[in-house]
XYZ file of C-alpha atoms in Angstrom:
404
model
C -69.866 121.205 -33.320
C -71.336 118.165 -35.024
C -71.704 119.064 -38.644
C -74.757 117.726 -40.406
C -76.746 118.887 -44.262
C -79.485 120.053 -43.287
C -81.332 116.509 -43.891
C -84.816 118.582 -44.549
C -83.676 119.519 -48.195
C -83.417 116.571 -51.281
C -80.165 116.269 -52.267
C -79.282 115.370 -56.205
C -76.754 115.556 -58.719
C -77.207 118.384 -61.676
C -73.814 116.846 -63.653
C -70.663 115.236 -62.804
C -69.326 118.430 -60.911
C -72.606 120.112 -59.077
C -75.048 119.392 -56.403
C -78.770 120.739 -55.963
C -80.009 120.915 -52.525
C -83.404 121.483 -52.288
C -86.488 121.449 -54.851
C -88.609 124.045 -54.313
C -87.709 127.513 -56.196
C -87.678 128.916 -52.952
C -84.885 126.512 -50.959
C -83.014 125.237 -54.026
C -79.329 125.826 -54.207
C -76.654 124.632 -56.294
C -73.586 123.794 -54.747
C -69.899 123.223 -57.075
C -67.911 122.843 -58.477
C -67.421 119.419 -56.444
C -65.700 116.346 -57.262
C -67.608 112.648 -56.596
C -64.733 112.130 -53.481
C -66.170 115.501 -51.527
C -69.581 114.539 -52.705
C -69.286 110.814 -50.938
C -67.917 112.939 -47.841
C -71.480 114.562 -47.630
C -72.853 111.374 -46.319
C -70.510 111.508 -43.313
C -71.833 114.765 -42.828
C -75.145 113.347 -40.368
C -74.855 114.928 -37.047
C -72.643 111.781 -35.564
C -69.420 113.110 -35.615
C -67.280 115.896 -34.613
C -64.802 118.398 -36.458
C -62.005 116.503 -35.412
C -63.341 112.563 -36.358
C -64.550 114.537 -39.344
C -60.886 114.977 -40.686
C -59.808 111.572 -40.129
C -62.383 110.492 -42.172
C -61.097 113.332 -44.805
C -57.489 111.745 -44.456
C -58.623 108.149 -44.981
C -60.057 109.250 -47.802
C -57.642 110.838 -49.589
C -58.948 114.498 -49.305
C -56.201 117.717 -49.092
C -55.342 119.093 -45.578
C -58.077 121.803 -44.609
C -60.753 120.523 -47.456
C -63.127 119.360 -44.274
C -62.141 122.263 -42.751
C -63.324 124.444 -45.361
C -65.667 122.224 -46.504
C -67.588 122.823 -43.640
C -67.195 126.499 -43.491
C -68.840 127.181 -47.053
C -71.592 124.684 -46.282
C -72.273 126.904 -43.569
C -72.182 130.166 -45.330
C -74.624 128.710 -47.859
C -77.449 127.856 -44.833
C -77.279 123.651 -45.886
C -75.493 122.786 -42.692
C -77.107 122.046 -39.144
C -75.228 121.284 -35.552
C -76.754 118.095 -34.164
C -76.034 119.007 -30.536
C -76.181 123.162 -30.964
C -79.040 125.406 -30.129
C -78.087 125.631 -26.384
C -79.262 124.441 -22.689
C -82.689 124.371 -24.107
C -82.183 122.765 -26.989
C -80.529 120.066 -24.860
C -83.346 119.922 -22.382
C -85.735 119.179 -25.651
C -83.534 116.956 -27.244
C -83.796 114.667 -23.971
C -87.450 114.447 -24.089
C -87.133 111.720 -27.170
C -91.138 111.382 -27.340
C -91.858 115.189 -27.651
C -89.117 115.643 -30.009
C -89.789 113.064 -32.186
C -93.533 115.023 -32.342
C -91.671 117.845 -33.400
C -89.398 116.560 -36.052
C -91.553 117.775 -38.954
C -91.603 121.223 -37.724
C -87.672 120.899 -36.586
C -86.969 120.477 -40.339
C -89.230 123.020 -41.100
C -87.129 125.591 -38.758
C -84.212 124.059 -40.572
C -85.235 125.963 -43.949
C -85.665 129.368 -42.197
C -82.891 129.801 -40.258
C -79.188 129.981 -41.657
C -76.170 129.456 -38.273
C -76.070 125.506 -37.323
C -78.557 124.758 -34.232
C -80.658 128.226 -34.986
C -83.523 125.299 -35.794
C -84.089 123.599 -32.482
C -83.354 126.654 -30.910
C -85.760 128.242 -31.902
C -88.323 125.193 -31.641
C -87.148 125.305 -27.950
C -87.651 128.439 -27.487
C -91.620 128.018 -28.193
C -91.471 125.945 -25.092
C -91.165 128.842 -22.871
C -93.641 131.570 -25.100
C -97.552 132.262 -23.528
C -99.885 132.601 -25.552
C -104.096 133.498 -24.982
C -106.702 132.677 -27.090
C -109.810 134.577 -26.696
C -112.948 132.757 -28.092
C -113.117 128.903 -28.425
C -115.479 128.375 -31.538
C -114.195 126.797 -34.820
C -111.972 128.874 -35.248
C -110.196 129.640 -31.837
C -110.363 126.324 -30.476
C -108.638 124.711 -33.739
C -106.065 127.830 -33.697
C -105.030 127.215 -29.977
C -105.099 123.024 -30.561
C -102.183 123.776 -33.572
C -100.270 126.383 -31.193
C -99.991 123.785 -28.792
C -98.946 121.060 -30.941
C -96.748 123.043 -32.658
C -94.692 123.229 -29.442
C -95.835 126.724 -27.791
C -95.460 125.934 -24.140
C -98.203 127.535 -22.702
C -101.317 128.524 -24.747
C -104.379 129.995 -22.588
C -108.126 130.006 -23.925
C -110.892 132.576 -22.696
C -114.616 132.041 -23.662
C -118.135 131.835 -21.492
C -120.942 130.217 -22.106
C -121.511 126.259 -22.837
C -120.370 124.333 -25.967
C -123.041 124.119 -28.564
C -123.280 121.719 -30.987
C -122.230 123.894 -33.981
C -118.765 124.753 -32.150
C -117.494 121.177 -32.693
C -114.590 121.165 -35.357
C -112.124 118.218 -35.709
C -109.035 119.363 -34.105
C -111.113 121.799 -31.910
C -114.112 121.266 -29.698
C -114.844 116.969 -29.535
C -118.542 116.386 -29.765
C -118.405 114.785 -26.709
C -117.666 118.196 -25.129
C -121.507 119.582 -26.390
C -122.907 121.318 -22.971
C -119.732 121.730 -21.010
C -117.637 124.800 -20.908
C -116.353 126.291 -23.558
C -113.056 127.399 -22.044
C -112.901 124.354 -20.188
C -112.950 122.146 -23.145
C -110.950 123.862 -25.501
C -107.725 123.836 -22.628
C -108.785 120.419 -22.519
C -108.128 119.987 -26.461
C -104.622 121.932 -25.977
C -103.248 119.821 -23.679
C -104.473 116.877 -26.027
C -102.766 118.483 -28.867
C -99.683 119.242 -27.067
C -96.241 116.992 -27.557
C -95.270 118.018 -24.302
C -98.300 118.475 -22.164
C -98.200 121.267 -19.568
C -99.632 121.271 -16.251
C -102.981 122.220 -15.640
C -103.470 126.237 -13.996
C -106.034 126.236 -11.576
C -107.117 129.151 -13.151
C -107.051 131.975 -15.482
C -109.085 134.591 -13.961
C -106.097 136.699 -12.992
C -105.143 137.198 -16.752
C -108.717 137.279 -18.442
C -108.987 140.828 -20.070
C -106.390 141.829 -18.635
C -103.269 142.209 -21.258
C -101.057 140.439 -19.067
C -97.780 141.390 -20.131
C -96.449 137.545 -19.607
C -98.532 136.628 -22.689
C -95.805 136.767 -25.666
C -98.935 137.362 -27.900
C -103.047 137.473 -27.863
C -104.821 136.323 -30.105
C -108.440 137.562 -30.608
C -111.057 134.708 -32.403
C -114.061 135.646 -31.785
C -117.175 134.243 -32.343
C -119.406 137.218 -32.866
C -119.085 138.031 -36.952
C -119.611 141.472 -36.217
C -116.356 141.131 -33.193
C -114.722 140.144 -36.575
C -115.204 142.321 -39.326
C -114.885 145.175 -37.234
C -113.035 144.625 -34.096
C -113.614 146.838 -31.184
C -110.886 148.830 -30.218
C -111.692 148.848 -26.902
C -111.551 145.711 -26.143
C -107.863 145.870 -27.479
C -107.204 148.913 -24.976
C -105.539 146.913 -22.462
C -103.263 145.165 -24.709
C -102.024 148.664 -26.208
C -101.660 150.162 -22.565
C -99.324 146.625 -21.995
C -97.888 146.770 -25.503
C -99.335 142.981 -25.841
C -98.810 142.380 -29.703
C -102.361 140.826 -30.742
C -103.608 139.243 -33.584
C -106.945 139.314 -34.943
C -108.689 136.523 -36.758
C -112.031 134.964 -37.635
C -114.600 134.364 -40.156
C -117.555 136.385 -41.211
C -120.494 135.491 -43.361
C -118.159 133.626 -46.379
C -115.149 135.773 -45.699
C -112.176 134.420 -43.649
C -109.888 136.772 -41.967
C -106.741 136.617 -40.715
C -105.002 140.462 -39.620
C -103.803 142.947 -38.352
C -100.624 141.875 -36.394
C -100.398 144.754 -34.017
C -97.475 145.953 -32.362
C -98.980 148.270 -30.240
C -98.034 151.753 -30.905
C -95.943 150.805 -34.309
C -98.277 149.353 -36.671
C -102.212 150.032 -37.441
C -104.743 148.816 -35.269
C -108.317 147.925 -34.784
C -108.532 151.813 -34.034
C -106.377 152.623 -37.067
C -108.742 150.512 -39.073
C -111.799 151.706 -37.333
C -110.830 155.540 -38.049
C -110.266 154.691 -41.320
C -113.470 153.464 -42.451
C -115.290 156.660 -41.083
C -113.047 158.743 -43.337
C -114.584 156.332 -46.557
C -117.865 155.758 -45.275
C -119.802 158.357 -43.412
C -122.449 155.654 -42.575
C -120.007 153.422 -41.232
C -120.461 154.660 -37.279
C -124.314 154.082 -38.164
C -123.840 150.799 -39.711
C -121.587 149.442 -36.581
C -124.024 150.953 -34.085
C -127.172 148.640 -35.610
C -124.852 145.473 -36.322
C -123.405 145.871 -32.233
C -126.869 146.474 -30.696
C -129.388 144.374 -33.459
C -130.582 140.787 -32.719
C -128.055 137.887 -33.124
C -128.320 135.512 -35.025
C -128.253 131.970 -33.112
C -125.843 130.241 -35.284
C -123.878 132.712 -37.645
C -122.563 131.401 -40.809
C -118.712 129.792 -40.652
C -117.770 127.258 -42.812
C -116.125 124.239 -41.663
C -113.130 124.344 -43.751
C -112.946 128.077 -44.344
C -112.783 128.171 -40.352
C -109.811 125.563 -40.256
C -108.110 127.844 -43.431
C -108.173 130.872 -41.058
C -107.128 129.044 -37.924
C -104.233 127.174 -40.130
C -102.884 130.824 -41.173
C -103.162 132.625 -37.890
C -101.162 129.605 -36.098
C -98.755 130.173 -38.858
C -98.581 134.118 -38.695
C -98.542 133.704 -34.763
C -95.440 130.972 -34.930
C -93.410 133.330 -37.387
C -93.750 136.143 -34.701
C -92.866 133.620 -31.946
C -89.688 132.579 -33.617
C -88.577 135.783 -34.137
C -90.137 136.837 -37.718
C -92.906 139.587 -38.736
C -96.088 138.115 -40.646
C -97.452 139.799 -43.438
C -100.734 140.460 -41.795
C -98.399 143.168 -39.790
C -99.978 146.042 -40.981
C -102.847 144.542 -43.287
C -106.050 141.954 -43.055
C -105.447 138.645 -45.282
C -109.061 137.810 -46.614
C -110.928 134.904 -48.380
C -114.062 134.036 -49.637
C -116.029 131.385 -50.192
C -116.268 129.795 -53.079
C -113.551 131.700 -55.321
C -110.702 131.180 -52.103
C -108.298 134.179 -53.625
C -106.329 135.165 -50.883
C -105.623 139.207 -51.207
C -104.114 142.092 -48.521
C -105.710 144.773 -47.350
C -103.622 147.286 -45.773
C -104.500 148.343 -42.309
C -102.584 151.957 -42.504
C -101.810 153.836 -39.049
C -104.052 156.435 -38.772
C -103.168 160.130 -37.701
C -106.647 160.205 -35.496
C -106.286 156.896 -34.059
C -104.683 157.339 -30.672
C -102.013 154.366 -30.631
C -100.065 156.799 -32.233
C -98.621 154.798 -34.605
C -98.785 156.897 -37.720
C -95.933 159.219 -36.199
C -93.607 156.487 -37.639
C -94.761 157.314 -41.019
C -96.728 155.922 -44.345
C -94.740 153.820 -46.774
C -94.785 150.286 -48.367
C -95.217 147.038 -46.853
C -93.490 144.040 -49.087
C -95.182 141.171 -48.094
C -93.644 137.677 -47.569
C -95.161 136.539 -51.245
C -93.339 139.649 -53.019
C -96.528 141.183 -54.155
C -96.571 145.122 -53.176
C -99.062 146.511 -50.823
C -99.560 149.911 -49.668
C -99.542 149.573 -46.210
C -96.992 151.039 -42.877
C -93.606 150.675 -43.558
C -92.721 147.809 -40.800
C -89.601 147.807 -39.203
C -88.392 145.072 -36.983
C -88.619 145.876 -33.388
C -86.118 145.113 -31.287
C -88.331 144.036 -28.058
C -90.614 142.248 -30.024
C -88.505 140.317 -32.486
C -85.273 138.678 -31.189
C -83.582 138.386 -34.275
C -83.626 140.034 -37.695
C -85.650 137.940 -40.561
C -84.003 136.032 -42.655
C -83.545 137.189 -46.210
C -83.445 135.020 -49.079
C -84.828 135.759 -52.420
C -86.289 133.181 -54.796
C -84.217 131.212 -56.965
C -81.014 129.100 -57.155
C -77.918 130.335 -55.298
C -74.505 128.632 -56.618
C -71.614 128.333 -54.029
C -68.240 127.661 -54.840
C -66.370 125.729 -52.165
């Protein structure tokens, strides 16, 4: 091991005797009571050298036998300390590629904050090397969603659309407008591997996964284009992703609202059926209403803000990466929304329905705490074990003081 404090976090003094790591109400510990010779000793604490080196230093200057020693162990305890060569075969594969990594240094120290055991970080950004991922629909807001996944270090991320790029589908970070009249697919894989750190090779094609729910994709997203695709989402066109028990994610933007939600784990949490059979029950016209919306003219260019589009596609890339690394988003069981022009961000529960048949209400009605630690009335979510490799993390708010 090859101790280092976590380098993501501002260190400061409080008073003669206690150290603050971190700023942020959320990541801000205290850490004492420690004298100014241990404090010093932090700065040896970079990644460079190992356990052993470590207490030489610790002799040379003056420190008691096993203060290093146990230095290091409540460091660890408290989440502030990192292994600069841990994280395993993968992480030593990525840390090899020096151009790609240095990419990913921003979101390495992000990791840092999440994750507690030393090397957990660039494990886990590793780890997003080997995850699939599909897009389905390349307009502003799929194209820009996939172009994030892929720089965010997601090894392979697929895209699915037809037609021809129009000129309204260009988005900076999506679609160039140099790309107006060629395939949609085509140019949004084309602005993935542009995006990515570590650019993967080309497939010759995706035909044998489109619509399919291959169950090699780690997760689907759904981003379509059609406003009425988004505000109600048609379970059947999920159906093959529940038969494969693909976990999806649904997101878009219709007239001024942005959505981002449900996270489905098929056959644990509500779905676009769940949320379909619930509307019926509060709206008899709704099955009338769908009908007419499904089958009426469209629209040649439906209404999607520019930067209400990149909002939606910013917070499904970061709900899809927290279910990647191991984590389940708050839009599990509910539909984040946002209009234009007030941009409040609220949760509306999508509840597992009794009718729907996914089957999913079996595991029972309860109460959702989302990630902010506002209360919504939504399926209680459990953490599955073959969908999330490890539990979440949990940290409340606040200050924690460690004595070492």
């Amino acid at each position: 091991m090859h101790p280092m404090v976590k380098p993501a976090l501002r260190r400061g003094w409080r008073d003669l005797k206690t150290v603050q790591f971190g700023m942020t109400p959320v990541h801000a510990m205290t850490l004492g009571p420690m004298d100014l010779a241990t404090g010093s000793f932090l700065d040896l604490l970079n990644g460079t050298r190992g356990l052993e080196l470590l207490r030489e230093e610790g002799r040379r200057m003056d420190l008691p036998d096993g203060h290093v020693d146990g230095l290091v162990r409540g460091l660890a305890r408290a989440g502030l300390l990192d292994d600069s060569r841990g994280g395993g075969p993968a992480a030593d594969a990525l840390r090899k590629k020096k151009e790609v990594l240095d990419r990913l240094r921003p979101d390495l120290a992000s990791l840092s904050l999440t994750t507690s055991t030393p090397g957990d970080a660039i494990g886990q950004l590793a780890a997003r090397r080997s995850q699939r991922v599909q897009v389905r629909g390349a307009g502003r807001v799929g194209a820009v969603l996939a172009s994030l996944l892929a720089g965010a270090g997601v090894g392979e991320v697929d895209v699915l659309d037809g037609g021809s790029v129009e000129p309204w589908d260009v988005a900076p970070g999506g679609l160039p407008p140099e790309s107006v009249g060629d395939r949609r697919d085509e140019s949004a894989r084309r602005a993935v591997r542009r995006a990515a750190p570590d650019r993967p090779p080309r497939r010759a094609s995706a035909q044998a996964t489109e619509e399919d729910g291959d169950p090699g994709f780690s997760l689907v997203i759904l981003a379509p284009r059609d406003d009425v695709a988004v505000h109600a989402p048609d379970p059947a066109a999920a159906e093959p992703l529940m038969a494969s028990g693909t976990p999806h994610l649904y997101a878009g933007v219709v007239e001024g609202t942005g959505v981002v939600g449900p996270f489905v784990l098929p056959g644990e949490t509500g779905c676009a059926g769940c949320l379909h059979e619930d509307r019926v029950d509060r709206d008899q016209a709704w099955p009338r209403l769908i009908a007419q919306w499904r089958s009426g003219r469209q629209r040649q260019v439906r209404p999607c803000d520019l930067t209400l589009a990149t909002t939606v596609a910013g917070l499904a890339a970061a709900h899809a990466l927290a279910f990647l690394d191991g984590r389940v988003p708050s839009s599990t069981g509910a539909r984040w929304e946002v209009s234009v022009p007030a941009l409040h961000w609220q949760a509306r529960p999508v509840r597992a329905h009794p009718a729907c048949s996914c089957a999913a209400a079996e595991r029972g009605i309860g109460e959702h705490l989302s990630e902010d630690g506002e209360s919504h009335e939504t399926m209680a979510v459990q953490r599955p074990s073959e969908h999330c490799r490890k539990a979440e993390a949990e940290r409340p708010a606040g200050t924690w003081r460690a004595h070492v």
